[in-house]
Coordinates of C-alpha atoms in Angstrom, one line a residue:
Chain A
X272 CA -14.2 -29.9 -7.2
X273 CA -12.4 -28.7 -4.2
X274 CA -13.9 -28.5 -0.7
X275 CA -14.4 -32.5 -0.5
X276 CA -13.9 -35.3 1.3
X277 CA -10.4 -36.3 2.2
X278 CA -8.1 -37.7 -0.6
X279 CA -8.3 -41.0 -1.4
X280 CA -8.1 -42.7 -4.4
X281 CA -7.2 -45.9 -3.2
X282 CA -10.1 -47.4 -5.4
X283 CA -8.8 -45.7 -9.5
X284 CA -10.7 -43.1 -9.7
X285 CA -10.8 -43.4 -13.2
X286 CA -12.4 -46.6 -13.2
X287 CA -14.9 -47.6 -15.4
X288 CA -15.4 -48.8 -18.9
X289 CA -13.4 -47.4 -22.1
X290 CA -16.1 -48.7 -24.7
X291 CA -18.9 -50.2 -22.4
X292 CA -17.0 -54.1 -23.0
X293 CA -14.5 -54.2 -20.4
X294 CA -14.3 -52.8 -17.0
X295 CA -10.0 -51.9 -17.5
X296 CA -9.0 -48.5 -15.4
X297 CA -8.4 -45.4 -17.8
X298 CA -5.2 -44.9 -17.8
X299 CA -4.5 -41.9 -16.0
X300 CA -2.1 -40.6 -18.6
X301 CA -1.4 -41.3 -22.3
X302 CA 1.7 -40.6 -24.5
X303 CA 0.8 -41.7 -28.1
X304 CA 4.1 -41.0 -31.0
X305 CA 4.3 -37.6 -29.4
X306 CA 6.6 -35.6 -31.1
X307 CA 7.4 -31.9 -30.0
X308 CA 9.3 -29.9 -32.3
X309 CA 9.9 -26.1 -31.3
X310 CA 9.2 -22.9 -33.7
X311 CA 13.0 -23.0 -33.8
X312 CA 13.4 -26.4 -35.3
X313 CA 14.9 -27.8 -32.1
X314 CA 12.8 -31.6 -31.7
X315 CA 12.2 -31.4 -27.5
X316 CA 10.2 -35.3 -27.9
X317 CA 10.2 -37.4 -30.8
X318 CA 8.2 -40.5 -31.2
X319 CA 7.3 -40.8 -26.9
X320 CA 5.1 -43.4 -26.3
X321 CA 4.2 -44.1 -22.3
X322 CA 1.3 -45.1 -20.9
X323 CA 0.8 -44.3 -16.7
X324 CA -1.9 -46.2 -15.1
X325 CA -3.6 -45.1 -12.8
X326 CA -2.5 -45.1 -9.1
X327 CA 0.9 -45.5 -10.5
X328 CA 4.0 -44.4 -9.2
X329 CA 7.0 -43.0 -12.5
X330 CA 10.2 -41.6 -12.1
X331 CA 11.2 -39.5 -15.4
X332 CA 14.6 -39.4 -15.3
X333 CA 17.1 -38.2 -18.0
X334 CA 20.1 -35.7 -18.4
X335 CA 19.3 -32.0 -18.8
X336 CA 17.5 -30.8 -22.5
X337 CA 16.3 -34.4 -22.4
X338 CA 12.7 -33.5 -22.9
X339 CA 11.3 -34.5 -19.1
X340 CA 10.5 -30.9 -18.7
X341 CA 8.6 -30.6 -22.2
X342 CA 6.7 -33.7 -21.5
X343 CA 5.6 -32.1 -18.3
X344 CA 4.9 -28.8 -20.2
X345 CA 2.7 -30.9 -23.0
X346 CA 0.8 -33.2 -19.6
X347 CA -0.1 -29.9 -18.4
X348 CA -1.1 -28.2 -21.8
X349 CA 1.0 -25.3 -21.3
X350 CA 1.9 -26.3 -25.2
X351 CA 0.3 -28.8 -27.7
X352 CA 2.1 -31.5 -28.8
X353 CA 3.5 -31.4 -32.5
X354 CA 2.3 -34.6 -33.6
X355 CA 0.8 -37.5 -31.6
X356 CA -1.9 -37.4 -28.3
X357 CA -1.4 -37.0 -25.2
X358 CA -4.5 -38.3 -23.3
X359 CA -5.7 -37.4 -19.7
X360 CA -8.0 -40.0 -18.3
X361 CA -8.9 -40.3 -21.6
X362 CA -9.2 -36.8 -22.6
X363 CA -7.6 -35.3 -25.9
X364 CA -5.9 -32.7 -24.9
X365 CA -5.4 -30.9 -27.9
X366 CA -9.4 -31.3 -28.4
X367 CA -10.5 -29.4 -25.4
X368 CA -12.0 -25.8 -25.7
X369 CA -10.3 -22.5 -24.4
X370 CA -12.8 -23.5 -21.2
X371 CA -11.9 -26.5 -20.5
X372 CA -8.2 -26.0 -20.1
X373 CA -8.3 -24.5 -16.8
X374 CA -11.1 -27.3 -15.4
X375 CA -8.4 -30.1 -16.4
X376 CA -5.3 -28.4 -14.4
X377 CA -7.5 -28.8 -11.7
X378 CA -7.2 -32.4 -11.8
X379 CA -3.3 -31.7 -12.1
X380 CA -1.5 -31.1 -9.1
X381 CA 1.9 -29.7 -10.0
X382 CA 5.1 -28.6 -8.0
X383 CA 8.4 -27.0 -9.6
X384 CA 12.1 -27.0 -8.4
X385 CA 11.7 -22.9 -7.5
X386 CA 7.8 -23.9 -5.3
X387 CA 6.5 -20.6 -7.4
X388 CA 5.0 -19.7 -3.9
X389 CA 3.8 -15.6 -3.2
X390 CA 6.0 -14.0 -0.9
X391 CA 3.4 -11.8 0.6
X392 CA 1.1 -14.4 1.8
X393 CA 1.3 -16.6 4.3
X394 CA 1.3 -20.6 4.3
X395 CA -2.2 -20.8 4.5
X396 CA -3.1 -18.0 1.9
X397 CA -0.7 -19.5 -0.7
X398 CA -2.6 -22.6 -0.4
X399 CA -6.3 -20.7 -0.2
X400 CA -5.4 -18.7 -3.7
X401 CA -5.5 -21.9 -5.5
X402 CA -9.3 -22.0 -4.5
X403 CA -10.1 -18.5 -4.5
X404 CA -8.8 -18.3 -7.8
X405 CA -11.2 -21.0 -9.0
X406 CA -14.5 -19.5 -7.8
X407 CA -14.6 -21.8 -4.3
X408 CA -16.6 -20.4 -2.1
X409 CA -15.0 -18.9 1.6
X410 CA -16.7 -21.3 3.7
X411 CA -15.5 -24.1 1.9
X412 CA -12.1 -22.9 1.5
X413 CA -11.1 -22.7 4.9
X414 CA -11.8 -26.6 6.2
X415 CA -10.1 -27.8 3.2
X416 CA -6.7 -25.4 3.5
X417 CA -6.5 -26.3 7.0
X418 CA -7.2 -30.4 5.9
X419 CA -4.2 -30.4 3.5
X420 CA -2.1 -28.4 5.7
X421 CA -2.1 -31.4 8.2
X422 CA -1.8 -33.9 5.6
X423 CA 1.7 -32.1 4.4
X424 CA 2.8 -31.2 8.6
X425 CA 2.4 -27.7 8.0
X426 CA -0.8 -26.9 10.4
X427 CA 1.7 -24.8 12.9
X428 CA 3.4 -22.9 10.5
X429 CA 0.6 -21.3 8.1
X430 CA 0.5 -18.1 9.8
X431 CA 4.7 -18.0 8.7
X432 CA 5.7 -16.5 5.2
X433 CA 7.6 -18.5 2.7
X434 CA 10.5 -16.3 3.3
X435 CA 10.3 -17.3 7.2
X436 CA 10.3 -20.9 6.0
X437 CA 13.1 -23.6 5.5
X438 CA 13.2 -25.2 1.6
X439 CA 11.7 -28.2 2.7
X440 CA 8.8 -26.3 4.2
X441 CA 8.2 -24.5 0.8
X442 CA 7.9 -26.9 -1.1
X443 CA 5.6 -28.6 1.4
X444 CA 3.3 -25.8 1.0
X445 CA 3.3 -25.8 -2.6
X446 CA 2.7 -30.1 -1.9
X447 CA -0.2 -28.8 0.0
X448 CA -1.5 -26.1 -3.0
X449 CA -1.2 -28.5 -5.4
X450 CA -3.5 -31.1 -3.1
X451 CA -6.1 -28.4 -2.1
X452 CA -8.2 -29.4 -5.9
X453 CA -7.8 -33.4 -5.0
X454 CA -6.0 -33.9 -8.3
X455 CA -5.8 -37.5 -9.9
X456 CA -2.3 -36.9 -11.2
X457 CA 0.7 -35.3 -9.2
X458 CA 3.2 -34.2 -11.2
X459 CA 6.5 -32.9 -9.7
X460 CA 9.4 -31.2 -11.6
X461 CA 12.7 -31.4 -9.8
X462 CA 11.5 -31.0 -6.2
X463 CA 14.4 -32.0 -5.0
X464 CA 16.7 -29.9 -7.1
X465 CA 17.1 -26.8 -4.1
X466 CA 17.0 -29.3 -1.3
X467 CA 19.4 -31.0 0.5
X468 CA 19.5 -35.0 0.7
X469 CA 17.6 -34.8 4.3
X470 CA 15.1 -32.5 3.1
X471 CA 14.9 -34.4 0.1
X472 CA 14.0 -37.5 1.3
X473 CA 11.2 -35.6 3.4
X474 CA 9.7 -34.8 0.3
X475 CA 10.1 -37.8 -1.5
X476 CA 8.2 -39.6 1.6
X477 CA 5.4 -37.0 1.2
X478 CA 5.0 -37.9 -2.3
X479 CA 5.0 -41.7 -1.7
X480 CA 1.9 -40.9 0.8
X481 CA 0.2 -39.2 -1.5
X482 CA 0.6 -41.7 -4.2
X483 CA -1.0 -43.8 -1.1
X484 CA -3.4 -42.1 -1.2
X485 CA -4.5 -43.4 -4.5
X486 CA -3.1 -40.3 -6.6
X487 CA -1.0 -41.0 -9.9
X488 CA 2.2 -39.5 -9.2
X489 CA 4.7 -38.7 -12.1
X490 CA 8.5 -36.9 -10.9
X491 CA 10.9 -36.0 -12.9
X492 CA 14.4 -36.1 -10.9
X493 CA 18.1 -35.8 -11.6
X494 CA 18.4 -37.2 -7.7
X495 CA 19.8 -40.7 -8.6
X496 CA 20.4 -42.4 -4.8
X497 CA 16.5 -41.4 -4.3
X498 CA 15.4 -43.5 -7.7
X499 CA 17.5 -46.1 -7.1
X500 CA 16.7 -46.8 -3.4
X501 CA 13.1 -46.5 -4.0
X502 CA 12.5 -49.1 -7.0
X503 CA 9.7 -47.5 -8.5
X504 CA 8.9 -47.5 -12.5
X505 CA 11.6 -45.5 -14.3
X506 CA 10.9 -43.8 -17.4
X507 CA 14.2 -42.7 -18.8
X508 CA 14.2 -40.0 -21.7
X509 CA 17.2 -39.0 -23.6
X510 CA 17.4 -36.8 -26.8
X511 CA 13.5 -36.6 -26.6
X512 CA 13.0 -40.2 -26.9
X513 CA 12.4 -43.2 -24.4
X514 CA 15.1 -45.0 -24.0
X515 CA 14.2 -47.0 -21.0
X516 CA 11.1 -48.3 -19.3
X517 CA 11.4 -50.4 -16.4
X518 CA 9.5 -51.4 -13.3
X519 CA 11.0 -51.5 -10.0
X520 CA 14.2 -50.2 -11.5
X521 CA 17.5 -48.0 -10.5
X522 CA 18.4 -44.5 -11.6
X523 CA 21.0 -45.7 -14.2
X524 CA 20.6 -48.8 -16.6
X525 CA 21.6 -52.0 -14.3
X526 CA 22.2 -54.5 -17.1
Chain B
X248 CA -20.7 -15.6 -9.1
X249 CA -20.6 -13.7 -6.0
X250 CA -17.0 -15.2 -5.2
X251 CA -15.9 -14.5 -8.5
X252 CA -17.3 -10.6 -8.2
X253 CA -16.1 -10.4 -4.2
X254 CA -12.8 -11.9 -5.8
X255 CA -12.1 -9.3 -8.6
X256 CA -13.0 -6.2 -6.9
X257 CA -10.9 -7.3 -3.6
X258 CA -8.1 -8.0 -6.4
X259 CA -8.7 -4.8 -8.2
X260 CA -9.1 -2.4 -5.3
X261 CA -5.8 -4.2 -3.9
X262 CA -3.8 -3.4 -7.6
X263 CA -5.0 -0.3 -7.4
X264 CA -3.3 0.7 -3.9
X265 CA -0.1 -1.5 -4.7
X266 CA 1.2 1.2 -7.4
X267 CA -0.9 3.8 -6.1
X268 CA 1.2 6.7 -7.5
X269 CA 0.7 5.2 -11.0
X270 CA -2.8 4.8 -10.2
X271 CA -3.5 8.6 -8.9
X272 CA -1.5 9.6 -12.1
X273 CA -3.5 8.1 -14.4
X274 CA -6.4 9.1 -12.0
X275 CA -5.6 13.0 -12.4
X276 CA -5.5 12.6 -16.1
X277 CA -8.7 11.2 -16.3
X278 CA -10.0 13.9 -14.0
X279 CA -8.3 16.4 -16.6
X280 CA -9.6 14.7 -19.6
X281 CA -13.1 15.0 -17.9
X282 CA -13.1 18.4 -16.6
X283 CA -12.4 19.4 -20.8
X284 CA -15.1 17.3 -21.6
X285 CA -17.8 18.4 -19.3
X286 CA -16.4 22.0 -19.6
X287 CA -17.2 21.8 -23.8
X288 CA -20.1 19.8 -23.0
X289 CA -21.5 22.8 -21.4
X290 CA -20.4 25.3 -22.9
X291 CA -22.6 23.2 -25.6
X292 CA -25.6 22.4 -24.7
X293 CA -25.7 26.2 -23.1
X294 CA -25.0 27.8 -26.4
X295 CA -27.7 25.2 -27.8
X296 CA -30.0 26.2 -25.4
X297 CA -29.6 29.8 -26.3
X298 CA -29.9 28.9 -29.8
X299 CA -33.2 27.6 -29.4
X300 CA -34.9 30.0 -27.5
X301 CA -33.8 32.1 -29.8
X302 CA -34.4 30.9 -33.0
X303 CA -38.0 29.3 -31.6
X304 CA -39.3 33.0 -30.0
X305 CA -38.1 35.3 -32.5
X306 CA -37.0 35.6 -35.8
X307 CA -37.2 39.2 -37.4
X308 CA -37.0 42.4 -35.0
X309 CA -38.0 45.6 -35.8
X310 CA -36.5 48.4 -34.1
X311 CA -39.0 51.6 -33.8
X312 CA -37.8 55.3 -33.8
X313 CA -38.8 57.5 -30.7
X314 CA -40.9 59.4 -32.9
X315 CA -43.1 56.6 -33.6
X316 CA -46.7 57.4 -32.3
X317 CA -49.4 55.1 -31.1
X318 CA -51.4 55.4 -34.5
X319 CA -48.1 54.3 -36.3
X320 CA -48.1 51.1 -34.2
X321 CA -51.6 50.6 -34.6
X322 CA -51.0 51.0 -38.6
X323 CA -48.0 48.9 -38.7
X324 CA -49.9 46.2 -36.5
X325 CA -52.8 45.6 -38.7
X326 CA -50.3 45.8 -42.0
X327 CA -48.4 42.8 -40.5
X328 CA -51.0 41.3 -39.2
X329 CA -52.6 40.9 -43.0
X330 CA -49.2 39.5 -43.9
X331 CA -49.5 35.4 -44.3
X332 CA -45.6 35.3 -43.5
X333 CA -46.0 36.9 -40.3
X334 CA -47.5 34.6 -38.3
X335 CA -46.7 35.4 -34.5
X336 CA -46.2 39.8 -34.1
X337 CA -44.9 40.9 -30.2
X338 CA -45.0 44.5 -29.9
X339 CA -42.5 45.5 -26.9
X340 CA -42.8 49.8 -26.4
X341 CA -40.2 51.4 -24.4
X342 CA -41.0 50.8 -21.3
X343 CA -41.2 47.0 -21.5
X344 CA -38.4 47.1 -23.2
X345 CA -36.4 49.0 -20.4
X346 CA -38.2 46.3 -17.3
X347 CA -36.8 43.8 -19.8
X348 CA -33.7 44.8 -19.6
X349 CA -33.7 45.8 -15.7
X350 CA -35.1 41.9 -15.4
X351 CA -31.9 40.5 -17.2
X352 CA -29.8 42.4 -15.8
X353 CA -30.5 43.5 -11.8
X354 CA -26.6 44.2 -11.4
X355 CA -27.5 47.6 -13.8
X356 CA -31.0 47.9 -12.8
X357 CA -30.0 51.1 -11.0
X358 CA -27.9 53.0 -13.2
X359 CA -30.9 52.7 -15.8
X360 CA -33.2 54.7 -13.1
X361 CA -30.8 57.1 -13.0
X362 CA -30.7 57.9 -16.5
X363 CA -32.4 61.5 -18.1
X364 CA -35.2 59.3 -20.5
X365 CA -35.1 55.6 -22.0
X366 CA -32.3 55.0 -24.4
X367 CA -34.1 51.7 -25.6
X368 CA -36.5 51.7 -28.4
X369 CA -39.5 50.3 -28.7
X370 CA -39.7 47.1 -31.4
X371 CA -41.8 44.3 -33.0
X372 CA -40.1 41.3 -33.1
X373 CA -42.1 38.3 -35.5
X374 CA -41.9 35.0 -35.9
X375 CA -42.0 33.9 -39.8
X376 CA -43.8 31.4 -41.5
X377 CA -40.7 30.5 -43.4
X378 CA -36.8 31.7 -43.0
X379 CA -37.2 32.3 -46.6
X380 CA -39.7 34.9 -46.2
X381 CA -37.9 36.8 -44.4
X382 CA -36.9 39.2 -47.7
X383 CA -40.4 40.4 -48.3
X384 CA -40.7 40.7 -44.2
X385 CA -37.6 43.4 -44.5
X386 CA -38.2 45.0 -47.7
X387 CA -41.9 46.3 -45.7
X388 CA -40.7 47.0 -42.5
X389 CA -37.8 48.9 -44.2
X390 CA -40.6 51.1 -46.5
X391 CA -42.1 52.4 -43.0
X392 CA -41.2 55.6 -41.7
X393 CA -41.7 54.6 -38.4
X394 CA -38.9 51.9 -38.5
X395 CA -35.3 52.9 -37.9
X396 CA -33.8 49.4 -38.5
X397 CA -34.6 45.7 -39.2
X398 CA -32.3 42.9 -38.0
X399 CA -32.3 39.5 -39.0
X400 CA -32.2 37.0 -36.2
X401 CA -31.6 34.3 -38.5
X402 CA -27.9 35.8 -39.5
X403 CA -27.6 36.2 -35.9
X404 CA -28.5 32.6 -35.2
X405 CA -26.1 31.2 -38.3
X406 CA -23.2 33.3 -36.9
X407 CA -23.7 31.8 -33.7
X408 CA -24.1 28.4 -35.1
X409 CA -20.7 28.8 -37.1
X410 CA -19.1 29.7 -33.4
X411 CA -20.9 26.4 -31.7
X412 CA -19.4 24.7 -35.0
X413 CA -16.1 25.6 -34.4
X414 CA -16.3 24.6 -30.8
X415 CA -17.4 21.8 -30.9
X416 CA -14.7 20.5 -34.0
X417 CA -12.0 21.8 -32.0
X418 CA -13.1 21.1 -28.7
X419 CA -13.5 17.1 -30.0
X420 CA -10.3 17.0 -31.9
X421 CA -8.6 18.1 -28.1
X422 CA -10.6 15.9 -26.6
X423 CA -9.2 13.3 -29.1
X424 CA -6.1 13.7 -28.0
X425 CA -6.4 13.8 -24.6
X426 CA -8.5 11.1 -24.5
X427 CA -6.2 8.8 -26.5
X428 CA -3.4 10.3 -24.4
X429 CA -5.5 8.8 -21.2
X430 CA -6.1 5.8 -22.7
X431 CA -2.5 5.6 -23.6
X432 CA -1.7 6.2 -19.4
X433 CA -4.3 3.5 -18.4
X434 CA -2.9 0.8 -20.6
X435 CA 0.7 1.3 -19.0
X436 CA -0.9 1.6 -15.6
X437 CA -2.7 -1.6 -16.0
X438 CA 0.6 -3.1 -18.0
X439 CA 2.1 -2.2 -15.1
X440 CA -0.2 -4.1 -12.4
X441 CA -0.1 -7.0 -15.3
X442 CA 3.8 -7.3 -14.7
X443 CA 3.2 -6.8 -10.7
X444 CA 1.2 -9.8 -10.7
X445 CA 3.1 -12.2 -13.0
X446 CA 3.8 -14.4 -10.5
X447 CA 0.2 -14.6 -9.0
X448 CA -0.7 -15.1 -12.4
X449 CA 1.7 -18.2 -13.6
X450 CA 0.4 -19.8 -10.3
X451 CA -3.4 -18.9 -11.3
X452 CA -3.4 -20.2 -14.7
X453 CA -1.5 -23.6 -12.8
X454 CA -3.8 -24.3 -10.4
X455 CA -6.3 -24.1 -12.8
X456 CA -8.1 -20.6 -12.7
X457 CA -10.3 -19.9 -15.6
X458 CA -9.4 -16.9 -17.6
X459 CA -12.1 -14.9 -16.0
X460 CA -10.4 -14.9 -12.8
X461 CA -7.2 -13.7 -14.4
X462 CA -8.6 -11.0 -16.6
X463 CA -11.5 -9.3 -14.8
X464 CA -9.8 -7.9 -11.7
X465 CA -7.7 -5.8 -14.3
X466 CA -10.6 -4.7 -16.1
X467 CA -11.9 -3.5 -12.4
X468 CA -8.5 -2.1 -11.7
X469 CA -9.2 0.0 -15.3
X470 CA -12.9 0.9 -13.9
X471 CA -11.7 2.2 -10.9
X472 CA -9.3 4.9 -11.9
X473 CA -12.4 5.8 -14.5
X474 CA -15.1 6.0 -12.0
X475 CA -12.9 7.7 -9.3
X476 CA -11.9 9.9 -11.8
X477 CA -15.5 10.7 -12.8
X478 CA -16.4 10.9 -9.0
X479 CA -13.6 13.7 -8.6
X480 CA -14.1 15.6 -11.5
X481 CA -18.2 15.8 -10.4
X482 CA -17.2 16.7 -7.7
X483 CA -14.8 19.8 -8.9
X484 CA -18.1 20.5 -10.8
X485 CA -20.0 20.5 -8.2
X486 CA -17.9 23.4 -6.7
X487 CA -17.8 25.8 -9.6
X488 CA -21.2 25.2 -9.7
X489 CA -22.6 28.1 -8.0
X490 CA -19.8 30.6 -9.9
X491 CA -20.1 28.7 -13.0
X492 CA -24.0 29.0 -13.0
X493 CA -24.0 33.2 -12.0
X494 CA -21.2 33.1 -15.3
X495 CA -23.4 31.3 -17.6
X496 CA -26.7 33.4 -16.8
X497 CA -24.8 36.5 -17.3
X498 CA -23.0 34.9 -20.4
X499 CA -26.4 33.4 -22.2
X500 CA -29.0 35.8 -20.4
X501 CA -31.7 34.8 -22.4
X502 CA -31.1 30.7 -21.4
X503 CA -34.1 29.6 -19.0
X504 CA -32.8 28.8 -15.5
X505 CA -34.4 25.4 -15.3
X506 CA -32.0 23.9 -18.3
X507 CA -29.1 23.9 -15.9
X508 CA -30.7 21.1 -13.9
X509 CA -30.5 19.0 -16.5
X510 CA -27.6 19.9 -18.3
X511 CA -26.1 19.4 -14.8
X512 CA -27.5 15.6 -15.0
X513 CA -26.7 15.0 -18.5
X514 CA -22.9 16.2 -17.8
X515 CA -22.5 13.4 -14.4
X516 CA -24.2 10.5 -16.5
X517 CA -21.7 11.4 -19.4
X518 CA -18.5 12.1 -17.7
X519 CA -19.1 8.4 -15.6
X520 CA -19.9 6.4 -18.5
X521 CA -16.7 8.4 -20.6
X522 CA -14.5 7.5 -17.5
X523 CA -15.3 4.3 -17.0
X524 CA -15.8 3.0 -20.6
X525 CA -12.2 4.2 -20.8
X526 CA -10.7 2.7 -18.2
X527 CA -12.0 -0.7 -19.1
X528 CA -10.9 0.0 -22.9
X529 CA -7.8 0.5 -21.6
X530 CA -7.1 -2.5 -19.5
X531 CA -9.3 -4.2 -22.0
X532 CA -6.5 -3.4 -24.6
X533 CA -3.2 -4.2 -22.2
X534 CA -4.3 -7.8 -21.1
X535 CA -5.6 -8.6 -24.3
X536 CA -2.0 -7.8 -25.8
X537 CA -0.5 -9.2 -22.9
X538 CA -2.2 -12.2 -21.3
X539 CA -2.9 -13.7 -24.6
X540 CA -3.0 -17.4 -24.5

């Protein structure tokens, strides 16, 4: 529930027992033979298995019409996977009701290569839509806009418009929409993709803070010197399948 | 509950204004689909009205000749009087029949004083037991040589009812068309504010807003141009009132003046729930073909 105390998840939120005989973290996400197979024929994910603890820090990396940005689509339920699970903290998603769906993406913070931002409003109001939109109530909205506003640098610009704004900026405030629900997982498709390698790296610190912060952060990235210089896990897909998972590993396959 | 309500008409009231020419378009239909609707609604429940009274008070006359004297009357009285069809028997003589008239018409009331004698005869007019009786009821009066002519109300009262039948088939099937013609306007106008909000929308259903807060403000949007609608065409209404009201006594001179009141009620409650059941049909229908999901 927005509105709540400042983000930190430094203890796994999703802590606790899976079957009440031993005290192991749920996982924060769950890929189980997922297979995704278009209307069209066209197979998007075949077989993926990965499982992202929570807390956890994954690069998904993988040449374009690899499947990073189906897998994304499937984490978010946008679509239902064709065969296997995908679990959220333990959740099914292809088991929860028409009401749930919306309660989950609030646990799901998520940013895009194009920041999806509203041209007419300004910082502040992109970032209070997310609550409005769920029912917060005003009073509560404004102290917690204004918190995540500091935690991405953006308190002195969220009177400004996105047009008015430099890339970076953007995709700051969209950081900052996508914190304003606390979400457990952070997932970020191609942030990077419109920025340029200073910006970039602003972004990518941003991330790493809020992965800090205790929140599971999954990215997606074609930006190879940032992946490699960071050493983080690295989940590489190609054709739809996994076809590399390492730990504390380089954009491209070192062996 | 409050946020969500605060939320949807803010968003709906906001749609409205941001293609406001769309929105005062399919405004002005509704007020024209209205405006047909109270207008046969009226026209309606007047001719109704009339009906009634009519059929209720009287259902035979009897038309008298000049010549008639008081001991024919008195005759013809006690005859129908012993007649167990005739159950209620109004004699009107000239002269009531002439205030009558004066009464009904005050605009003429003058020219009558300043005729030579009283062109109006005098008349019985009787309710019937049954409509069926009304045969035997005839077939008497006509045998009296006091009586110059008998007229049926009831074949007045079925030609008027073929007329209201007629209206109100044709005025429906027009209103058919217009109203699926309105409907047709809404849907596109609310289509319309769909598209102008795609954006909001994608970012809604991602940060997690339940479908409620995606939907609704739509069906508002919808509500609005039916209630302002509604609220225009009353007031238009409210206008031609006083003409309207002068028309319809001279038109149905026999309707009580008090009925307008509540046709007058009647016409408000049903051209607001007509407008606004429309307008949320009609986003109803546009967001369900479009936000489906």
């Amino acid at each position: 529930m927005p509105g709540q105390p400042p983000i930190d998840r430094r203890q796994p939120v999703g802590a606790g027992s899976v079957t009440g005989t031993t005290t192991e973290a749920i996982p924060a996400l769950v890929l189980r033979g997922v297979t995704k197979t278009y209307p069209n024929g066209k197979s998007a994910l075949r077989e993926v298995n990965l499982t992202v603890p929570a807390g956890d820090f994954v690069f998904l990396v993988g040449p374009s019409g690899a499947g990073k940005s189906t897998l994304i689509r499937l984490v978010i339920r946008e679509e239902l996977a064709t065969r296997g699970k995908v679990l959220l903290e333990g959740r099914d998603l292809a088991r929860l009701n028409h009401r749930e769906v919306p309660k989950i993406r609030r646990r799901i913070g998520t940013v895009f290569q194009d920041f999806k931002l509203l041209p007419n409003k300004s910082v502040r109001d992109n970032v209070a839509f997310a609550l409005e939109v769920t029912g917060t109530s005003g009073s509560r909205i404004k102290p917690a806009v204004e918190r995540v506003l500091r935690v991405v640098g953006l308190s002195a610009q969220a009177d400004q418009r996105p047009s008015e704004l430099s890339g970076g900026e953007q995709q700051r405030t969209a950081i900052a929409r996508a914190l304003v629900h606390d979400p457990h997982l952070f997932i970020a498709d191609e942030p990077t993709g419109n920025l340029d390698p200073l910006i970039s790296w602003e972004i990518i610190q941003l991330l790493l803070r809020i992965n800090e912060m205790g929140v599971t952060v999954l990215m997606a990235t074609h930006n190879a010197e940032v992946v490699t210089a960071l050493r983080k896990r690295v989940v590489a897909l190609e054709d739809g399948r996994v076809v590399r998972d390492e730990t504390g590993a380089a954009y491209h396959r070192e062996d | 509950m409050l946020a969500f309500v605060a939320f949807s008409l803010k968003r709906a009231w906001q749609g409205f204004w941001r293609n406001s020419l769309m929105s005062l378009a399919a405004t002005a239909s509704m007020v024209l689909m209205l405006v047909l609707l109270s207008g046969l609604v009226i026209l309606l429940s007047g001719l109704d009205a009339t009906l009634k009274y009519v059929e209720s008070e009287v259902e035979v006359v009897a038309y008298l000749k000049d010549s008639a004297t008081a001991q024919d009357v008195n005759v013809l009285t006690a005859d129908l009087k012993s007649m167990p069809q005739v159950i209620t028997i109004t004699y009107i003589s000239k002269e009531q029949a002439l205030k009558n008239f004066q009464q009904r018409q005050p605009d003429v009331a003058a020219l009558v004083d300043a005729l030579p004698s009283n062109p109006l005869p005098a008349s019985f007019e009787m309710g019937l037991r049954d409509p069926s009786d009304y045969i035997d009821v005839a077939t008497f009066l006509r045998g009296q040589s006091a009586v110059d002519s008998v007229q049926d109300i009831k074949q007045t009262v079925n030609q008027m009812l073929t007329v209201i039948n007629v209206l109100r088939t044709g005025g429906i099937a027009v209103l058919g068309i217009v109203g699926l013609t309105v409907l047709f306007i809404i849907v596109n106008t609310i289509r319309l504010a769909v598209v102008a909000r795609a954006g909001e929308i994608e970012v809604m259903r991602l940060v997690g807003a339940s479908d409620a807060f995606i939907r609704w403000p739509f069906i508002f949007e919808g509500a609005l141009v039916g209630l302002f609608g509604a609220l225009i065409t009353i007031g238009l209404l409210l206008l031609v009132q006083a003409p309207l009201t002068s028309l319809m006594a001279d038109f149905f001179n026999v309707l009580p003046v008090q009925a307008s009141a509540i046709v007058g009620q009647n016409v408000a409650l049903i051209v607001i729930a007509t407008g606004v059941g429309i307008g949320v049909l009609g986003s109803y229908l546009s967001i369900r073909s479009y936000l489906t999901r």
